[in-house]
Short mmCIF file of the N, C-alpha and C atoms (twelve columns), coordinates in Angstrom:
data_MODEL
# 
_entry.id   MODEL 
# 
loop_
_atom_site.group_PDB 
_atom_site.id 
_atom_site.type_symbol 
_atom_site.label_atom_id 
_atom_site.label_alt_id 
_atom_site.label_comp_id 
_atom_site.label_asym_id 
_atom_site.label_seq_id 
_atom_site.Cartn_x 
_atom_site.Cartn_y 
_atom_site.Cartn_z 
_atom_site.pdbx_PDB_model_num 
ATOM 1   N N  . UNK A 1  128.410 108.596 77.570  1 
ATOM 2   C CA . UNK A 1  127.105 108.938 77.052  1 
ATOM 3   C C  . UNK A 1  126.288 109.606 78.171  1 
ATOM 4   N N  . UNK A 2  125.718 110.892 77.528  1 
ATOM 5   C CA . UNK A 2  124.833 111.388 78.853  1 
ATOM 6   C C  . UNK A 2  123.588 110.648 78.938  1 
ATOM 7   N N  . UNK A 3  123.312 110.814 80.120  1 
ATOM 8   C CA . UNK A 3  121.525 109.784 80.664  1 
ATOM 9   C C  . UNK A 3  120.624 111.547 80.196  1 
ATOM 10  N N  . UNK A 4  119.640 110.443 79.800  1 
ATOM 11  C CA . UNK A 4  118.914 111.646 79.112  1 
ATOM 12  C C  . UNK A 4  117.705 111.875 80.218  1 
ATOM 13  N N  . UNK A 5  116.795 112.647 80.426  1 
ATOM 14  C CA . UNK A 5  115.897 113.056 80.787  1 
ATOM 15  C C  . UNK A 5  114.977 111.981 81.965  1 
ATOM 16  N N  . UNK A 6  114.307 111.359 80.361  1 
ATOM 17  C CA . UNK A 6  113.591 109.832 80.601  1 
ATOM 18  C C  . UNK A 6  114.394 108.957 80.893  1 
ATOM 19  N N  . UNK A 7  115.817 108.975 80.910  1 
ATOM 20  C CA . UNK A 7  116.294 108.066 81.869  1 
ATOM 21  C C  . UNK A 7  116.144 108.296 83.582  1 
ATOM 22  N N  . UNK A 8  116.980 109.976 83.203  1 
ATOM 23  C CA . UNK A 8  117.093 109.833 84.969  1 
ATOM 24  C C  . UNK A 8  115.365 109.823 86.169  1 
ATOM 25  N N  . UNK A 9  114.068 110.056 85.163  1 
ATOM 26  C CA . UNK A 9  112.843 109.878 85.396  1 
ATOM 27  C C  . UNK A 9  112.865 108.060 86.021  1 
ATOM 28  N N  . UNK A 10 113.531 107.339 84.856  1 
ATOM 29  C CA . UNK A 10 113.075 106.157 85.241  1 
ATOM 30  C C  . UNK A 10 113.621 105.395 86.409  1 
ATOM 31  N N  . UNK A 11 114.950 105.438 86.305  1 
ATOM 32  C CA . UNK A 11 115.809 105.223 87.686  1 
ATOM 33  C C  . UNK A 11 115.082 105.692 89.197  1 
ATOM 34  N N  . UNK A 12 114.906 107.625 88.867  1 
ATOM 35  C CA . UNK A 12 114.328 107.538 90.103  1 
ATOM 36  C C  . UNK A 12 113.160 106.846 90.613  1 
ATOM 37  N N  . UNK A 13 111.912 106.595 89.718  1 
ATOM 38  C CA . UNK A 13 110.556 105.614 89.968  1 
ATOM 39  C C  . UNK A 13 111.076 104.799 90.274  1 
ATOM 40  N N  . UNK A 14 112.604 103.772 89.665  1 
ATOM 41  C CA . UNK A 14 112.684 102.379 90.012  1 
ATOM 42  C C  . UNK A 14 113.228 102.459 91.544  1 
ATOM 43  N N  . UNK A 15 114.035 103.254 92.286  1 
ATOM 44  C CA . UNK A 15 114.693 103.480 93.274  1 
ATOM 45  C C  . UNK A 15 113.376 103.819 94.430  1 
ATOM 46  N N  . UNK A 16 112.253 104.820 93.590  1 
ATOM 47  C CA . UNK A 16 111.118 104.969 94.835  1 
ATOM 48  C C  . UNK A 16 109.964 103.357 94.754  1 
ATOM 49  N N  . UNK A 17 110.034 102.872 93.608  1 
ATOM 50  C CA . UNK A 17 109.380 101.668 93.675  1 
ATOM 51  C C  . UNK A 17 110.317 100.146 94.921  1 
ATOM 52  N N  . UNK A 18 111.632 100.327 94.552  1 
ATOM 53  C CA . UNK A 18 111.925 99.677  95.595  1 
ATOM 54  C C  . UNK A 18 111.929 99.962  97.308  1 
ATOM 55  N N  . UNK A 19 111.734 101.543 97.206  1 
ATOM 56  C CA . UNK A 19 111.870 101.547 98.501  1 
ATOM 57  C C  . UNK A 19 110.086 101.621 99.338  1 
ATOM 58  N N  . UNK A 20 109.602 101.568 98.438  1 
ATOM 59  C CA . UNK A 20 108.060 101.353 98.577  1 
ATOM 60  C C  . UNK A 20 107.619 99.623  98.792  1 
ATOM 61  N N  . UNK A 21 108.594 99.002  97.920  1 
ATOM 62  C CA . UNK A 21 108.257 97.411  98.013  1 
ATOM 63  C C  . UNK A 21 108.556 96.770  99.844  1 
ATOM 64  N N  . UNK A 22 109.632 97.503  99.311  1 
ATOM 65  C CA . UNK A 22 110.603 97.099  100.899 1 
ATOM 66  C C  . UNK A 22 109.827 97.652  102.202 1 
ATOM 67  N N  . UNK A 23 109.297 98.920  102.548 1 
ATOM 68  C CA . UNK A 23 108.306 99.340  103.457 1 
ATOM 69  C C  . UNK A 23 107.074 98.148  103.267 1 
ATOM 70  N N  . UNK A 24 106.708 97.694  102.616 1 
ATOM 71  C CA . UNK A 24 105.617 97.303  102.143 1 
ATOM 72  C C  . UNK A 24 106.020 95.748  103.249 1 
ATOM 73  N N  . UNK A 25 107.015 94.764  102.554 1 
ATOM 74  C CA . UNK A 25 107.467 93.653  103.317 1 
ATOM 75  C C  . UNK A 25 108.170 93.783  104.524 1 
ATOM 76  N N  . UNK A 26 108.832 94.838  105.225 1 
ATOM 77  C CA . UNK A 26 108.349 95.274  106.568 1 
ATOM 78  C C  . UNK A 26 106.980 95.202  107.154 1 
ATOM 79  N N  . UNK A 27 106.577 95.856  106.685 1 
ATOM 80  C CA . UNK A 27 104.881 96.203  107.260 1 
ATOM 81  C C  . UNK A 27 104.056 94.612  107.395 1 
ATOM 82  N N  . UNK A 28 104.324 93.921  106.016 1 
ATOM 83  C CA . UNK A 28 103.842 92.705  106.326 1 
ATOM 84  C C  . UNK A 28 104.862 91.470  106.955 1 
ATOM 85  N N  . UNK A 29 105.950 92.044  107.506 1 
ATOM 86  C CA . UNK A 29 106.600 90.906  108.523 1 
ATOM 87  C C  . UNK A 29 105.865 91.232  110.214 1 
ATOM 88  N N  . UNK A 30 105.733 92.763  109.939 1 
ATOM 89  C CA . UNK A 30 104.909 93.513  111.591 1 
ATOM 90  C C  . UNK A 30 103.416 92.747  111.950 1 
ATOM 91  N N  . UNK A 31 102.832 92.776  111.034 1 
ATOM 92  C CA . UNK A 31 101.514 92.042  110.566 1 
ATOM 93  C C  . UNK A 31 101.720 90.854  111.351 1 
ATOM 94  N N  . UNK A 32 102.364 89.870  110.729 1 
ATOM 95  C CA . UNK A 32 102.511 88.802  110.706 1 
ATOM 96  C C  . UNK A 32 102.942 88.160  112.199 1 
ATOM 97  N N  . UNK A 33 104.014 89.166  112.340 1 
ATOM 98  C CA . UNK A 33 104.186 88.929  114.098 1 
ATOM 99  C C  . UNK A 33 103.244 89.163  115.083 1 
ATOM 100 N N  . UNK A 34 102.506 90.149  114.866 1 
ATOM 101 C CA . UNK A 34 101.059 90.310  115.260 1 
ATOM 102 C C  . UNK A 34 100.092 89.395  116.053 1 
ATOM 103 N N  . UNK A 35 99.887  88.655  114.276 1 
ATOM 104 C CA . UNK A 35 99.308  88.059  114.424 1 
ATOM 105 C C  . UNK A 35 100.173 86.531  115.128 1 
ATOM 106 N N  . UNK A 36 100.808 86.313  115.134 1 
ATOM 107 C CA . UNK A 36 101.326 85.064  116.425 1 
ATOM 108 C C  . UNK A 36 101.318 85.243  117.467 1 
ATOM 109 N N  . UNK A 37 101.581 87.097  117.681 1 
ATOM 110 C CA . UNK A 37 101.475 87.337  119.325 1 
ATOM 111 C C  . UNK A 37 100.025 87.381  119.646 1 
ATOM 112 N N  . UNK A 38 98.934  87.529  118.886 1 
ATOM 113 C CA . UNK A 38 97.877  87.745  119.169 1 
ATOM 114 C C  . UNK A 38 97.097  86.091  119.546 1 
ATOM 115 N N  . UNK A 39 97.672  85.256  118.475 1 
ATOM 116 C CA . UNK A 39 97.379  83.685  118.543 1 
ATOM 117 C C  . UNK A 39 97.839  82.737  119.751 1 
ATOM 118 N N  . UNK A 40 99.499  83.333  120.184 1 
ATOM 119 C CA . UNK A 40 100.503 83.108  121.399 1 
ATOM 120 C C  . UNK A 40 99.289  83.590  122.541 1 
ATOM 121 N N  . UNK A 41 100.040 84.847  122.666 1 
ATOM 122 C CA . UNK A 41 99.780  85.583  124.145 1 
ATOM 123 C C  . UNK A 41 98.318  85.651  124.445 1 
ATOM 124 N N  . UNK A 42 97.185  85.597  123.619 1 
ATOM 125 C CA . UNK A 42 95.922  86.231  124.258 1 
ATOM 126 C C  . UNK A 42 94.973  84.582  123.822 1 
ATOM 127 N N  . UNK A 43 95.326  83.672  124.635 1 
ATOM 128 C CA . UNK A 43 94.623  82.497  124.483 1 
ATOM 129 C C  . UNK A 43 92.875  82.585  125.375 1 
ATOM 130 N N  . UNK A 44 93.108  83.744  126.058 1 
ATOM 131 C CA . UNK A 44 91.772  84.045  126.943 1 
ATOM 132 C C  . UNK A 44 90.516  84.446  126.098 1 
ATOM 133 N N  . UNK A 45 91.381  84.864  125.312 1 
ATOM 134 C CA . UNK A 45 90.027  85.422  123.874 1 
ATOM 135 C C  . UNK A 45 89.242  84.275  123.557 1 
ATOM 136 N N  . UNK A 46 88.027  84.411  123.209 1 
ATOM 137 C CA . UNK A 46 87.773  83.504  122.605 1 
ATOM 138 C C  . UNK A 46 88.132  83.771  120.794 1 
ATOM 139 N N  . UNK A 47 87.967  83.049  120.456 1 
ATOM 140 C CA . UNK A 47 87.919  82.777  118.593 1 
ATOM 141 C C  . UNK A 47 87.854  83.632  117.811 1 
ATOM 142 N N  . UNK A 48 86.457  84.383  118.597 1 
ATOM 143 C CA . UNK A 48 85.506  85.379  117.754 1 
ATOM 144 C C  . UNK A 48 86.380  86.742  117.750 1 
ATOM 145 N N  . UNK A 49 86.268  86.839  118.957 1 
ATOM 146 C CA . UNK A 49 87.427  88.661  119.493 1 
ATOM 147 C C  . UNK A 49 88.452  88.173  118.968 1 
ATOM 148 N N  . UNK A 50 89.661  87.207  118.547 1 
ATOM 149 C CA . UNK A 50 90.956  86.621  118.358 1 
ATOM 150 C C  . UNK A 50 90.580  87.110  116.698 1 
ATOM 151 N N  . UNK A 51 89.682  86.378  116.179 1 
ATOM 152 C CA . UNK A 51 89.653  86.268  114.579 1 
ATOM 153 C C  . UNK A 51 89.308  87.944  114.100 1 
ATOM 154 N N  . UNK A 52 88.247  88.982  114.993 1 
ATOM 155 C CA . UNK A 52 87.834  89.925  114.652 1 
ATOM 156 C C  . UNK A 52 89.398  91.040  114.795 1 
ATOM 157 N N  . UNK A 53 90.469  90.369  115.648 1 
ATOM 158 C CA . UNK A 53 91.860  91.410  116.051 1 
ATOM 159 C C  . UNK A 53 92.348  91.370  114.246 1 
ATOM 160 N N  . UNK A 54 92.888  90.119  114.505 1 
ATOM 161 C CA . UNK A 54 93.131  89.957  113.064 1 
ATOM 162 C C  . UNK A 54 92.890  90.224  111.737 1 
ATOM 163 N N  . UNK A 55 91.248  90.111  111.953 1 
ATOM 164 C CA . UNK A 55 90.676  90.593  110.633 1 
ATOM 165 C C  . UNK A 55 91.190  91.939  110.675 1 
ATOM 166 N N  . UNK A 56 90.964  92.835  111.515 1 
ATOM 167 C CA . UNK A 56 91.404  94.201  111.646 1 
ATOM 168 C C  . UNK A 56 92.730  94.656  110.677 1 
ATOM 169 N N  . UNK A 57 93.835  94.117  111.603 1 
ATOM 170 C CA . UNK A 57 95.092  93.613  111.533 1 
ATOM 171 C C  . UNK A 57 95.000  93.632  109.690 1 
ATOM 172 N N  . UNK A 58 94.373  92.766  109.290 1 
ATOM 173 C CA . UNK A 58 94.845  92.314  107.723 1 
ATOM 174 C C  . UNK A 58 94.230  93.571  107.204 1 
ATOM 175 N N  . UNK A 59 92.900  93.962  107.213 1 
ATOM 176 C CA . UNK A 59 92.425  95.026  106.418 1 
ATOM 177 C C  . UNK A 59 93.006  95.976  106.672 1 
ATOM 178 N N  . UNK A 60 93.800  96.890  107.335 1 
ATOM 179 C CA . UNK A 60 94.615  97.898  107.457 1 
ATOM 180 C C  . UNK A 60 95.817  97.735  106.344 1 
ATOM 181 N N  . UNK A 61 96.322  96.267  106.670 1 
ATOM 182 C CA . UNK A 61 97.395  95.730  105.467 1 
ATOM 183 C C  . UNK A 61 96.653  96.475  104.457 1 
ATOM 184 N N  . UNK A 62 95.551  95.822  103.899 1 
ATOM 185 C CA . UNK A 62 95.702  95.919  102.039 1 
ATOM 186 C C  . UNK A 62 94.765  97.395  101.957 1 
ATOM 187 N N  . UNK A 63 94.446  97.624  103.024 1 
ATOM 188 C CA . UNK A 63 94.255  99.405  102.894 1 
ATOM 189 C C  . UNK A 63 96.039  100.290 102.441 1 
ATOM 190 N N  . UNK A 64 96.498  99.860  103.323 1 
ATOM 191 C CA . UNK A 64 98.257  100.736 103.067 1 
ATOM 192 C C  . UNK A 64 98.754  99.851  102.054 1 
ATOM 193 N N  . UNK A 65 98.455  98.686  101.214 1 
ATOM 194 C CA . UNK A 65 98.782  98.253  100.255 1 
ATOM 195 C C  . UNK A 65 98.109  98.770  98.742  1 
ATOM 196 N N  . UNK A 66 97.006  98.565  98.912  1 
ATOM 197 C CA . UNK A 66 96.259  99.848  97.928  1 
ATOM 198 C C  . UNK A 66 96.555  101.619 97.728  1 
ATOM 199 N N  . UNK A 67 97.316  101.720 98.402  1 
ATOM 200 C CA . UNK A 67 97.745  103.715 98.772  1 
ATOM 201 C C  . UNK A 67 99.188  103.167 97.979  1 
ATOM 202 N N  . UNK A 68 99.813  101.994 98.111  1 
ATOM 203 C CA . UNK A 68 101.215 102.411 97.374  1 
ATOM 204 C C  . UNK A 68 101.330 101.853 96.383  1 
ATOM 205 N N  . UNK A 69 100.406 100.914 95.788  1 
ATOM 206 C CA . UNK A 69 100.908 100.384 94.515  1 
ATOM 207 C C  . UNK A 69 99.389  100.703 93.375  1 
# 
């Protein structure tokens, strides 16, 4: 049976949707390490500069999370 049109349309979205998911849980494993090295290594910070890295850190996340889904 040939794949019709709207098939081979849908396959490819499902093939760019996974490879969009997958960048996506990269990006938030990078994040995430981040943020331990930032919690680890920079104990000189206080709280405020520590919590304001982070905040950073996350809002960039759901900025490049909002652009792909």
């Amino acid at each position: 049976m040939e794949k019709s049109y709207h098939d081979y349309i849908f396959e490819s979205k499902h093939k760019k949707q996974k490879k969009i998911f997958f960048y996506l849980y990269v990006i938030m494993i990078t994040f995430r390490a981040l943020e331990e090295f930032v919690k680890e290594k920079l104990p000189t910070f206080g709280n405020e500069k520590r919590d304001y890295i982070l905040s950073v850190k996350l809002s960039r996340l759901q900025i490049i999370r909002r652009e792909f889904v």
